[in-house]
JSON list of C-alpha atoms in Angstrom, two decimals:
[
{"chain": "A", "resi": 16, "resn": "ARG", "atom": "CA", "xyz": [-180.28, 187.13, -40.47]},
{"chain": "A", "resi": 17, "resn": "LYS", "atom": "CA", "xyz": [-182.05, 185.14, -38.08]},
{"chain": "A", "resi": 18, "resn": "GLU", "atom": "CA", "xyz": [-184.74, 182.03, -39.35]},
{"chain": "A", "resi": 19, "resn": "VAL", "atom": "CA", "xyz": [-187.48, 183.64, -37.41]},
{"chain": "A", "resi": 20, "resn": "GLU", "atom": "CA", "xyz": [-187.84, 186.89, -35.99]},
{"chain": "A", "resi": 21, "resn": "GLN", "atom": "CA", "xyz": [-190.11, 188.04, -34.31]},
{"chain": "A", "resi": 22, "resn": "ASP", "atom": "CA", "xyz": [-191.05, 191.97, -32.90]},
{"chain": "A", "resi": 23, "resn": "PRO", "atom": "CA", "xyz": [-189.71, 192.23, -29.46]},
{"chain": "A", "resi": 24, "resn": "GLY", "atom": "CA", "xyz": [-191.30, 192.50, -26.39]},
{"chain": "A", "resi": 25, "resn": "PRO", "atom": "CA", "xyz": [-192.19, 193.65, -23.86]},
{"chain": "A", "resi": 26, "resn": "PHE", "atom": "CA", "xyz": [-195.99, 194.69, -25.88]},
{"chain": "A", "resi": 27, "resn": "ASN", "atom": "CA", "xyz": [-198.21, 196.26, -22.22]},
{"chain": "A", "resi": 28, "resn": "VAL", "atom": "CA", "xyz": [-201.68, 196.28, -23.36]},
{"chain": "A", "resi": 29, "resn": "PRO", "atom": "CA", "xyz": [-204.74, 196.99, -21.24]},
{"chain": "A", "resi": 30, "resn": "GLU", "atom": "CA", "xyz": [-207.47, 194.59, -21.34]},
{"chain": "A", "resi": 31, "resn": "GLY", "atom": "CA", "xyz": [-209.72, 195.30, -24.47]},
{"chain": "A", "resi": 32, "resn": "ALA", "atom": "CA", "xyz": [-207.32, 196.26, -26.73]},
{"chain": "A", "resi": 33, "resn": "THR", "atom": "CA", "xyz": [-206.13, 195.19, -30.21]},
{"chain": "A", "resi": 34, "resn": "VAL", "atom": "CA", "xyz": [-202.63, 193.77, -30.10]},
{"chain": "A", "resi": 35, "resn": "ALA", "atom": "CA", "xyz": [-200.97, 192.62, -32.86]},
{"chain": "A", "resi": 36, "resn": "PHE", "atom": "CA", "xyz": [-197.41, 190.41, -32.93]},
{"chain": "A", "resi": 37, "resn": "ASN", "atom": "CA", "xyz": [-195.73, 190.38, -36.47]},
{"chain": "A", "resi": 38, "resn": "CYS", "atom": "CA", "xyz": [-192.78, 187.41, -37.32]},
{"chain": "A", "resi": 39, "resn": "THR", "atom": "CA", "xyz": [-190.15, 187.40, -40.79]},
{"chain": "A", "resi": 40, "resn": "TYR", "atom": "CA", "xyz": [-189.31, 183.62, -41.98]},
{"chain": "A", "resi": 41, "resn": "SER", "atom": "CA", "xyz": [-186.31, 183.53, -44.45]},
{"chain": "A", "resi": 42, "resn": "ASN", "atom": "CA", "xyz": [-186.98, 180.85, -45.97]},
{"chain": "A", "resi": 43, "resn": "SER", "atom": "CA", "xyz": [-189.71, 181.31, -48.89]},
{"chain": "A", "resi": 44, "resn": "ALA", "atom": "CA", "xyz": [-189.83, 177.98, -49.12]},
{"chain": "A", "resi": 45, "resn": "SER", "atom": "CA", "xyz": [-192.01, 176.75, -46.35]},
{"chain": "A", "resi": 46, "resn": "GLN", "atom": "CA", "xyz": [-195.71, 175.89, -46.42]},
{"chain": "A", "resi": 47, "resn": "SER", "atom": "CA", "xyz": [-197.11, 175.87, -42.67]},
{"chain": "A", "resi": 48, "resn": "PHE", "atom": "CA", "xyz": [-196.71, 178.07, -39.90]},
{"chain": "A", "resi": 49, "resn": "PHE", "atom": "CA", "xyz": [-197.30, 177.75, -35.93]},
{"chain": "A", "resi": 50, "resn": "TRP", "atom": "CA", "xyz": [-198.04, 180.49, -33.28]},
{"chain": "A", "resi": 51, "resn": "TYR", "atom": "CA", "xyz": [-196.98, 178.52, -30.29]},
{"chain": "A", "resi": 52, "resn": "ARG", "atom": "CA", "xyz": [-198.26, 180.06, -26.94]},
{"chain": "A", "resi": 53, "resn": "GLN", "atom": "CA", "xyz": [-195.85, 180.00, -23.26]},
{"chain": "A", "resi": 54, "resn": "ASP", "atom": "CA", "xyz": [-196.93, 181.07, -19.99]},
{"chain": "A", "resi": 55, "resn": "CYS", "atom": "CA", "xyz": [-194.21, 181.22, -17.62]},
{"chain": "A", "resi": 56, "resn": "ARG", "atom": "CA", "xyz": [-191.76, 178.42, -16.78]},
{"chain": "A", "resi": 57, "resn": "LYS", "atom": "CA", "xyz": [-194.29, 176.40, -17.93]},
{"chain": "A", "resi": 58, "resn": "GLU", "atom": "CA", "xyz": [-194.39, 174.73, -21.69]},
{"chain": "A", "resi": 59, "resn": "PRO", "atom": "CA", "xyz": [-194.87, 175.80, -25.34]},
{"chain": "A", "resi": 60, "resn": "LYS", "atom": "CA", "xyz": [-198.81, 174.66, -26.37]},
{"chain": "A", "resi": 61, "resn": "LEU", "atom": "CA", "xyz": [-200.00, 174.76, -30.09]},
{"chain": "A", "resi": 62, "resn": "LEU", "atom": "CA", "xyz": [-202.17, 177.92, -30.20]},
{"chain": "A", "resi": 63, "resn": "MET", "atom": "CA", "xyz": [-202.97, 178.25, -34.14]},
{"chain": "A", "resi": 64, "resn": "SER", "atom": "CA", "xyz": [-201.67, 176.60, -37.72]},
{"chain": "A", "resi": 65, "resn": "VAL", "atom": "CA", "xyz": [-201.40, 178.35, -40.85]},
{"chain": "A", "resi": 66, "resn": "TYR", "atom": "CA", "xyz": [-201.68, 177.25, -43.40]},
{"chain": "A", "resi": 67, "resn": "SER", "atom": "CA", "xyz": [-203.30, 179.23, -46.59]},
{"chain": "A", "resi": 68, "resn": "SER", "atom": "CA", "xyz": [-203.16, 183.27, -45.94]},
{"chain": "A", "resi": 69, "resn": "GLY", "atom": "CA", "xyz": [-205.14, 182.23, -42.36]},
{"chain": "A", "resi": 70, "resn": "ASN", "atom": "CA", "xyz": [-206.66, 180.52, -39.82]},
{"chain": "A", "resi": 71, "resn": "GLU", "atom": "CA", "xyz": [-209.78, 182.14, -37.25]},
{"chain": "A", "resi": 72, "resn": "ASP", "atom": "CA", "xyz": [-210.20, 181.27, -33.98]},
{"chain": "A", "resi": 73, "resn": "GLY", "atom": "CA", "xyz": [-212.36, 183.14, -31.61]},
{"chain": "A", "resi": 74, "resn": "ARG", "atom": "CA", "xyz": [-210.27, 186.78, -30.43]},
{"chain": "A", "resi": 75, "resn": "PHE", "atom": "CA", "xyz": [-206.64, 185.25, -32.73]},
{"chain": "A", "resi": 76, "resn": "THR", "atom": "CA", "xyz": [-206.22, 185.62, -36.07]},
{"chain": "A", "resi": 77, "resn": "ALA", "atom": "CA", "xyz": [-202.72, 184.56, -37.87]},
{"chain": "A", "resi": 78, "resn": "GLN", "atom": "CA", "xyz": [-202.54, 186.41, -40.80]},
{"chain": "A", "resi": 79, "resn": "LEU", "atom": "CA", "xyz": [-199.63, 184.88, -43.68]},
{"chain": "A", "resi": 80, "resn": "ASN", "atom": "CA", "xyz": [-198.20, 187.20, -46.22]},
{"chain": "A", "resi": 81, "resn": "ARG", "atom": "CA", "xyz": [-195.98, 184.75, -48.28]},
{"chain": "A", "resi": 82, "resn": "ALA", "atom": "CA", "xyz": [-194.38, 187.70, -50.98]},
{"chain": "A", "resi": 83, "resn": "SER", "atom": "CA", "xyz": [-193.01, 189.06, -47.85]},
{"chain": "A", "resi": 84, "resn": "GLN", "atom": "CA", "xyz": [-192.95, 186.51, -45.37]},
{"chain": "A", "resi": 85, "resn": "TYR", "atom": "CA", "xyz": [-194.57, 187.83, -42.88]},
{"chain": "A", "resi": 86, "resn": "ILE", "atom": "CA", "xyz": [-196.31, 186.08, -40.35]},
{"chain": "A", "resi": 87, "resn": "SER", "atom": "CA", "xyz": [-198.59, 188.01, -37.89]},
{"chain": "A", "resi": 88, "resn": "LEU", "atom": "CA", "xyz": [-200.84, 187.59, -34.37]},
{"chain": "A", "resi": 89, "resn": "LEU", "atom": "CA", "xyz": [-204.39, 189.42, -34.33]},
{"chain": "A", "resi": 90, "resn": "ILE", "atom": "CA", "xyz": [-205.36, 190.05, -30.43]},
{"chain": "A", "resi": 91, "resn": "ARG", "atom": "CA", "xyz": [-208.28, 191.33, -29.86]},
{"chain": "A", "resi": 92, "resn": "ASP", "atom": "CA", "xyz": [-210.39, 192.26, -26.56]},
{"chain": "A", "resi": 93, "resn": "SER", "atom": "CA", "xyz": [-207.03, 191.65, -24.71]},
{"chain": "A", "resi": 94, "resn": "LYS", "atom": "CA", "xyz": [-207.72, 189.16, -21.63]},
{"chain": "A", "resi": 95, "resn": "LEU", "atom": "CA", "xyz": [-205.19, 189.27, -18.24]},
{"chain": "A", "resi": 96, "resn": "SER", "atom": "CA", "xyz": [-204.96, 184.95, -18.71]},
{"chain": "A", "resi": 97, "resn": "ASP", "atom": "CA", "xyz": [-203.13, 186.24, -22.85]},
{"chain": "A", "resi": 98, "resn": "SER", "atom": "CA", "xyz": [-200.95, 187.71, -20.62]},
{"chain": "A", "resi": 99, "resn": "ALA", "atom": "CA", "xyz": [-197.50, 185.18, -22.24]},
{"chain": "A", "resi": 100, "resn": "THR", "atom": "CA", "xyz": [-195.35, 184.55, -24.69]},
{"chain": "A", "resi": 101, "resn": "TYR", "atom": "CA", "xyz": [-196.03, 183.99, -28.05]},
{"chain": "A", "resi": 102, "resn": "LEU", "atom": "CA", "xyz": [-194.04, 181.99, -29.96]},
{"chain": "A", "resi": 103, "resn": "CYS", "atom": "CA", "xyz": [-193.64, 181.80, -34.34]},
{"chain": "A", "resi": 104, "resn": "VAL", "atom": "CA", "xyz": [-192.46, 178.58, -35.39]},
{"chain": "A", "resi": 105, "resn": "VAL", "atom": "CA", "xyz": [-191.37, 177.73, -38.65]},
{"chain": "A", "resi": 106, "resn": "PRO", "atom": "CA", "xyz": [-190.96, 174.37, -39.24]},
{"chain": "A", "resi": 107, "resn": "PHE", "atom": "CA", "xyz": [-187.79, 172.83, -41.47]},
{"chain": "A", "resi": 108, "resn": "SER", "atom": "CA", "xyz": [-188.12, 172.01, -45.16]},
{"chain": "A", "resi": 109, "resn": "GLY", "atom": "CA", "xyz": [-188.91, 169.08, -45.28]},
{"chain": "A", "resi": 110, "resn": "GLY", "atom": "CA", "xyz": [-189.73, 168.26, -42.18]},
{"chain": "A", "resi": 111, "resn": "TYR", "atom": "CA", "xyz": [-193.35, 169.08, -40.45]},
{"chain": "A", "resi": 112, "resn": "ASN", "atom": "CA", "xyz": [-192.76, 168.67, -36.33]},
{"chain": "A", "resi": 113, "resn": "LYS", "atom": "CA", "xyz": [-188.09, 169.71, -36.48]},
{"chain": "A", "resi": 114, "resn": "LEU", "atom": "CA", "xyz": [-189.56, 173.27, -35.60]},
{"chain": "A", "resi": 115, "resn": "ILE", "atom": "CA", "xyz": [-187.39, 176.56, -36.08]},
{"chain": "A", "resi": 116, "resn": "PHE", "atom": "CA", "xyz": [-188.31, 179.25, -33.34]},
{"chain": "A", "resi": 117, "resn": "GLY", "atom": "CA", "xyz": [-188.95, 182.86, -33.01]},
{"chain": "A", "resi": 118, "resn": "ALA", "atom": "CA", "xyz": [-187.59, 184.42, -29.75]},
{"chain": "A", "resi": 119, "resn": "GLY", "atom": "CA", "xyz": [-190.98, 184.87, -28.86]},
{"chain": "A", "resi": 120, "resn": "THR", "atom": "CA", "xyz": [-192.68, 188.15, -27.79]},
{"chain": "A", "resi": 121, "resn": "ARG", "atom": "CA", "xyz": [-194.10, 189.03, -24.27]},
{"chain": "A", "resi": 122, "resn": "LEU", "atom": "CA", "xyz": [-197.80, 190.71, -24.42]},
{"chain": "A", "resi": 123, "resn": "ALA", "atom": "CA", "xyz": [-198.70, 191.61, -20.45]},
{"chain": "A", "resi": 124, "resn": "VAL", "atom": "CA", "xyz": [-202.26, 192.37, -19.95]},
{"chain": "A", "resi": 125, "resn": "HIS", "atom": "CA", "xyz": [-203.17, 194.26, -17.47]},
{"chain": "A", "resi": 126, "resn": "PRO", "atom": "CA", "xyz": [-206.68, 195.90, -15.61]},
{"chain": "B", "resi": 4, "resn": "GLU", "atom": "CA", "xyz": [-204.67, 160.96, -20.37]},
{"chain": "B", "resi": 5, "resn": "ALA", "atom": "CA", "xyz": [-200.85, 161.38, -19.31]},
{"chain": "B", "resi": 6, "resn": "GLY", "atom": "CA", "xyz": [-199.27, 164.48, -20.53]},
{"chain": "B", "resi": 7, "resn": "VAL", "atom": "CA", "xyz": [-195.05, 164.04, -21.42]},
{"chain": "B", "resi": 8, "resn": "THR", "atom": "CA", "xyz": [-193.65, 164.41, -18.11]},
{"chain": "B", "resi": 9, "resn": "GLN", "atom": "CA", "xyz": [-190.27, 165.17, -18.20]},
{"chain": "B", "resi": 10, "resn": "PHE", "atom": "CA", "xyz": [-187.89, 164.31, -14.73]},
{"chain": "B", "resi": 11, "resn": "PRO", "atom": "CA", "xyz": [-186.26, 166.00, -12.70]},
{"chain": "B", "resi": 12, "resn": "SER", "atom": "CA", "xyz": [-186.84, 169.66, -12.63]},
{"chain": "B", "resi": 13, "resn": "HIS", "atom": "CA", "xyz": [-184.17, 170.37, -11.88]},
{"chain": "B", "resi": 14, "resn": "SER", "atom": "CA", "xyz": [-180.72, 170.01, -11.77]},
{"chain": "B", "resi": 15, "resn": "VAL", "atom": "CA", "xyz": [-178.04, 171.84, -10.18]},
{"chain": "B", "resi": 16, "resn": "ILE", "atom": "CA", "xyz": [-174.69, 169.49, -10.66]},
{"chain": "B", "resi": 17, "resn": "GLU", "atom": "CA", "xyz": [-171.11, 171.17, -10.99]},
{"chain": "B", "resi": 18, "resn": "LYS", "atom": "CA", "xyz": [-169.17, 171.36, -14.44]},
{"chain": "B", "resi": 19, "resn": "GLY", "atom": "CA", "xyz": [-167.60, 168.78, -14.96]},
{"chain": "B", "resi": 20, "resn": "GLN", "atom": "CA", "xyz": [-170.01, 166.22, -14.02]},
{"chain": "B", "resi": 21, "resn": "THR", "atom": "CA", "xyz": [-172.91, 164.53, -15.88]},
{"chain": "B", "resi": 22, "resn": "VAL", "atom": "CA", "xyz": [-176.82, 164.19, -15.59]},
{"chain": "B", "resi": 23, "resn": "THR", "atom": "CA", "xyz": [-179.20, 162.56, -17.53]},
{"chain": "B", "resi": 24, "resn": "LEU", "atom": "CA", "xyz": [-182.84, 164.05, -17.67]},
{"chain": "B", "resi": 25, "resn": "ARG", "atom": "CA", "xyz": [-186.14, 161.10, -18.35]},
{"chain": "B", "resi": 26, "resn": "CYS", "atom": "CA", "xyz": [-188.35, 162.47, -20.35]},
{"chain": "B", "resi": 27, "resn": "ASP", "atom": "CA", "xyz": [-192.30, 159.41, -20.72]},
{"chain": "B", "resi": 28, "resn": "PRO", "atom": "CA", "xyz": [-193.65, 160.53, -24.85]},
{"chain": "B", "resi": 29, "resn": "ILE", "atom": "CA", "xyz": [-197.27, 159.93, -24.18]},
{"chain": "B", "resi": 30, "resn": "SER", "atom": "CA", "xyz": [-198.55, 157.24, -24.62]},
{"chain": "B", "resi": 31, "resn": "GLY", "atom": "CA", "xyz": [-198.80, 156.33, -28.29]},
{"chain": "B", "resi": 32, "resn": "HIS", "atom": "CA", "xyz": [-196.77, 158.51, -29.74]},
{"chain": "B", "resi": 33, "resn": "ASP", "atom": "CA", "xyz": [-193.88, 156.70, -32.08]},
{"chain": "B", "resi": 34, "resn": "ASN", "atom": "CA", "xyz": [-192.17, 160.51, -32.13]},
{"chain": "B", "resi": 35, "resn": "LEU", "atom": "CA", "xyz": [-190.69, 162.11, -29.49]},
{"chain": "B", "resi": 36, "resn": "TYR", "atom": "CA", "xyz": [-188.03, 165.07, -29.37]},
{"chain": "B", "resi": 37, "resn": "TRP", "atom": "CA", "xyz": [-185.34, 167.01, -27.84]},
{"chain": "B", "resi": 38, "resn": "TYR", "atom": "CA", "xyz": [-185.31, 170.87, -27.73]},
{"chain": "B", "resi": 39, "resn": "ARG", "atom": "CA", "xyz": [-183.02, 173.52, -25.20]},
{"chain": "B", "resi": 40, "resn": "ARG", "atom": "CA", "xyz": [-184.05, 176.49, -24.87]},
{"chain": "B", "resi": 41, "resn": "VAL", "atom": "CA", "xyz": [-180.36, 178.24, -23.50]},
{"chain": "B", "resi": 42, "resn": "MET", "atom": "CA", "xyz": [-181.00, 181.93, -21.69]},
{"chain": "B", "resi": 43, "resn": "GLY", "atom": "CA", "xyz": [-181.98, 184.96, -24.09]},
{"chain": "B", "resi": 44, "resn": "LYS", "atom": "CA", "xyz": [-182.10, 182.79, -26.73]},
{"chain": "B", "resi": 45, "resn": "GLU", "atom": "CA", "xyz": [-184.97, 180.43, -29.13]},
{"chain": "B", "resi": 46, "resn": "ILE", "atom": "CA", "xyz": [-185.60, 177.10, -28.05]},
{"chain": "B", "resi": 47, "resn": "LYS", "atom": "CA", "xyz": [-183.62, 174.91, -30.32]},
{"chain": "B", "resi": 48, "resn": "PHE", "atom": "CA", "xyz": [-184.15, 171.17, -31.76]},
{"chain": "B", "resi": 49, "resn": "LEU", "atom": "CA", "xyz": [-181.80, 168.58, -30.80]},
{"chain": "B", "resi": 50, "resn": "LEU", "atom": "CA", "xyz": [-182.31, 165.86, -31.89]},
{"chain": "B", "resi": 51, "resn": "HIS", "atom": "CA", "xyz": [-186.12, 163.38, -33.34]},
{"chain": "B", "resi": 52, "resn": "PHE", "atom": "CA", "xyz": [-187.00, 159.11, -32.41]},
{"chain": "B", "resi": 53, "resn": "VAL", "atom": "CA", "xyz": [-189.38, 157.82, -34.03]},
{"chain": "B", "resi": 54, "resn": "LYS", "atom": "CA", "xyz": [-189.56, 154.33, -32.13]},
{"chain": "B", "resi": 55, "resn": "GLU", "atom": "CA", "xyz": [-186.61, 153.51, -30.75]},
{"chain": "B", "resi": 56, "resn": "SER", "atom": "CA", "xyz": [-184.48, 155.15, -34.62]},
{"chain": "B", "resi": 57, "resn": "LYS", "atom": "CA", "xyz": [-183.15, 158.21, -34.26]},
{"chain": "B", "resi": 58, "resn": "GLN", "atom": "CA", "xyz": [-184.73, 159.89, -37.72]},
{"chain": "B", "resi": 59, "resn": "ASP", "atom": "CA", "xyz": [-182.20, 163.63, -37.21]},
{"chain": "B", "resi": 60, "resn": "GLU", "atom": "CA", "xyz": [-179.51, 164.29, -35.02]},
{"chain": "B", "resi": 61, "resn": "SER", "atom": "CA", "xyz": [-177.89, 167.44, -36.52]},
{"chain": "B", "resi": 62, "resn": "GLY", "atom": "CA", "xyz": [-178.80, 169.15, -33.60]},
{"chain": "B", "resi": 63, "resn": "MET", "atom": "CA", "xyz": [-177.30, 167.54, -30.87]},
{"chain": "B", "resi": 64, "resn": "PRO", "atom": "CA", "xyz": [-174.22, 170.61, -29.89]},
{"chain": "B", "resi": 65, "resn": "ASN", "atom": "CA", "xyz": [-170.77, 167.96, -29.57]},
{"chain": "B", "resi": 66, "resn": "ASN", "atom": "CA", "xyz": [-170.93, 164.88, -28.36]},
{"chain": "B", "resi": 67, "resn": "ARG", "atom": "CA", "xyz": [-170.83, 165.23, -25.26]},
{"chain": "B", "resi": 68, "resn": "PHE", "atom": "CA", "xyz": [-175.18, 164.62, -25.68]},
{"chain": "B", "resi": 69, "resn": "LEU", "atom": "CA", "xyz": [-175.79, 161.54, -25.62]},
{"chain": "B", "resi": 70, "resn": "ALA", "atom": "CA", "xyz": [-179.70, 160.65, -26.08]},
{"chain": "B", "resi": 71, "resn": "GLU", "atom": "CA", "xyz": [-181.73, 157.17, -25.94]},
{"chain": "B", "resi": 72, "resn": "ARG", "atom": "CA", "xyz": [-184.90, 155.65, -27.04]},
{"chain": "B", "resi": 73, "resn": "THR", "atom": "CA", "xyz": [-185.06, 151.86, -25.40]},
{"chain": "B", "resi": 74, "resn": "GLY", "atom": "CA", "xyz": [-187.31, 150.33, -26.68]},
{"chain": "B", "resi": 75, "resn": "GLY", "atom": "CA", "xyz": [-189.22, 153.09, -28.63]},
{"chain": "B", "resi": 76, "resn": "THR", "atom": "CA", "xyz": [-190.76, 154.54, -24.93]},
{"chain": "B", "resi": 77, "resn": "TYR", "atom": "CA", "xyz": [-189.43, 157.02, -22.25]},
{"chain": "B", "resi": 78, "resn": "SER", "atom": "CA", "xyz": [-186.14, 158.38, -23.34]},
{"chain": "B", "resi": 79, "resn": "THR", "atom": "CA", "xyz": [-183.24, 160.01, -21.40]},
{"chain": "B", "resi": 80, "resn": "LEU", "atom": "CA", "xyz": [-180.78, 162.14, -21.99]},
{"chain": "B", "resi": 81, "resn": "LYS", "atom": "CA", "xyz": [-177.46, 162.87, -21.40]},
{"chain": "B", "resi": 82, "resn": "VAL", "atom": "CA", "xyz": [-175.00, 165.27, -20.72]},
{"chain": "B", "resi": 83, "resn": "GLN", "atom": "CA", "xyz": [-171.75, 164.08, -19.90]},
{"chain": "B", "resi": 84, "resn": "PRO", "atom": "CA", "xyz": [-169.35, 166.54, -18.44]},
{"chain": "B", "resi": 85, "resn": "ALA", "atom": "CA", "xyz": [-171.80, 168.91, -18.24]},
{"chain": "B", "resi": 86, "resn": "GLU", "atom": "CA", "xyz": [-169.86, 172.62, -19.02]},
{"chain": "B", "resi": 87, "resn": "LEU", "atom": "CA", "xyz": [-171.29, 175.64, -17.85]},
{"chain": "B", "resi": 88, "resn": "GLU", "atom": "CA", "xyz": [-172.93, 176.79, -21.92]},
{"chain": "B", "resi": 89, "resn": "ASP", "atom": "CA", "xyz": [-175.32, 173.69, -20.98]},
{"chain": "B", "resi": 90, "resn": "SER", "atom": "CA", "xyz": [-177.43, 175.97, -18.75]},
{"chain": "B", "resi": 91, "resn": "GLY", "atom": "CA", "xyz": [-180.45, 175.90, -19.48]},
{"chain": "B", "resi": 92, "resn": "VAL", "atom": "CA", "xyz": [-183.76, 174.53, -19.85]},
{"chain": "B", "resi": 93, "resn": "TYR", "atom": "CA", "xyz": [-184.25, 170.53, -21.85]},
{"chain": "B", "resi": 94, "resn": "PHE", "atom": "CA", "xyz": [-187.99, 169.90, -23.06]},
{"chain": "B", "resi": 95, "resn": "CYS", "atom": "CA", "xyz": [-189.33, 167.08, -24.80]},
{"chain": "B", "resi": 96, "resn": "ALA", "atom": "CA", "xyz": [-191.79, 166.91, -26.96]},
{"chain": "B", "resi": 97, "resn": "SER", "atom": "CA", "xyz": [-194.11, 164.14, -28.18]},
{"chain": "B", "resi": 98, "resn": "ALA", "atom": "CA", "xyz": [-196.53, 163.95, -31.74]},
{"chain": "B", "resi": 99, "resn": "THR", "atom": "CA", "xyz": [-198.52, 161.01, -33.88]},
{"chain": "B", "resi": 100, "resn": "GLY", "atom": "CA", "xyz": [-196.57, 160.79, -36.70]},
{"chain": "B", "resi": 101, "resn": "SER", "atom": "CA", "xyz": [-199.48, 163.07, -38.74]},
{"chain": "B", "resi": 102, "resn": "GLY", "atom": "CA", "xyz": [-197.37, 166.18, -39.50]},
{"chain": "B", "resi": 103, "resn": "THR", "atom": "CA", "xyz": [-199.14, 168.43, -38.29]},
{"chain": "B", "resi": 104, "resn": "GLY", "atom": "CA", "xyz": [-196.75, 170.42, -36.44]},
{"chain": "B", "resi": 105, "resn": "GLU", "atom": "CA", "xyz": [-198.21, 170.14, -33.23]},
{"chain": "B", "resi": 106, "resn": "LEU", "atom": "CA", "xyz": [-195.77, 168.76, -30.55]},
{"chain": "B", "resi": 107, "resn": "PHE", "atom": "CA", "xyz": [-196.98, 167.96, -27.24]},
{"chain": "B", "resi": 108, "resn": "PHE", "atom": "CA", "xyz": [-193.63, 169.48, -24.80]},
{"chain": "B", "resi": 109, "resn": "GLY", "atom": "CA", "xyz": [-193.52, 168.58, -21.27]},
{"chain": "B", "resi": 110, "resn": "GLU", "atom": "CA", "xyz": [-192.83, 171.21, -18.56]},
{"chain": "B", "resi": 111, "resn": "GLY", "atom": "CA", "xyz": [-189.33, 170.53, -19.35]},
{"chain": "B", "resi": 112, "resn": "SER", "atom": "CA", "xyz": [-186.30, 169.54, -17.31]},
{"chain": "B", "resi": 113, "resn": "ARG", "atom": "CA", "xyz": [-183.91, 172.85, -16.11]},
{"chain": "B", "resi": 114, "resn": "LEU", "atom": "CA", "xyz": [-180.37, 172.34, -16.00]},
{"chain": "B", "resi": 115, "resn": "THR", "atom": "CA", "xyz": [-178.19, 175.20, -14.04]},
{"chain": "B", "resi": 116, "resn": "VAL", "atom": "CA", "xyz": [-174.48, 173.71, -14.31]},
{"chain": "B", "resi": 117, "resn": "LEU", "atom": "CA", "xyz": [-171.73, 175.94, -11.14]}
]
């Protein structure tokens, strides 16, 4: 089993739609989680951090279910500019900055 | 403020040749990381510097890879000799010591080994 597994993509949605991605992780001791966003042929950039049950930032909501070991990312009112690959990221045990990346879920928002 | 810069952006070499990738982290960031994404796979950790010291190099694939960070500023990653399976995108990232999980990545150096 992979340490971090994500929904396979791509997700093709119209503008204004709500879309959700799931991510499961194998290390039950993990305390913090991250969603990074990566545009085509660009670098990953931190989108959201999740330290407790969840986090909300505008149209983006991240939720954590420790019992089931999964994290979700919800995007409401999708914009064309949301098209990107979303990476679920979990730190190695004992190190916040040594990160384990999921393979990513690609989102394509169309007019 | 300048971000993390990497050079070259793309390198095409033949199997058996040597390539050196360079990373300039954000000024003041003591922590510097190298990650790699090979075709169709996840981004994977290679190693971590704190200033000039290697903190963790557990992700380095083999002894054909050598990373240095002389003086605790920029870093280089040398692959010698390069093999076909080394092709991929090599990302450098830097961070402060606060351990927030936010790494600032460079745009990556794409390596193609023919």
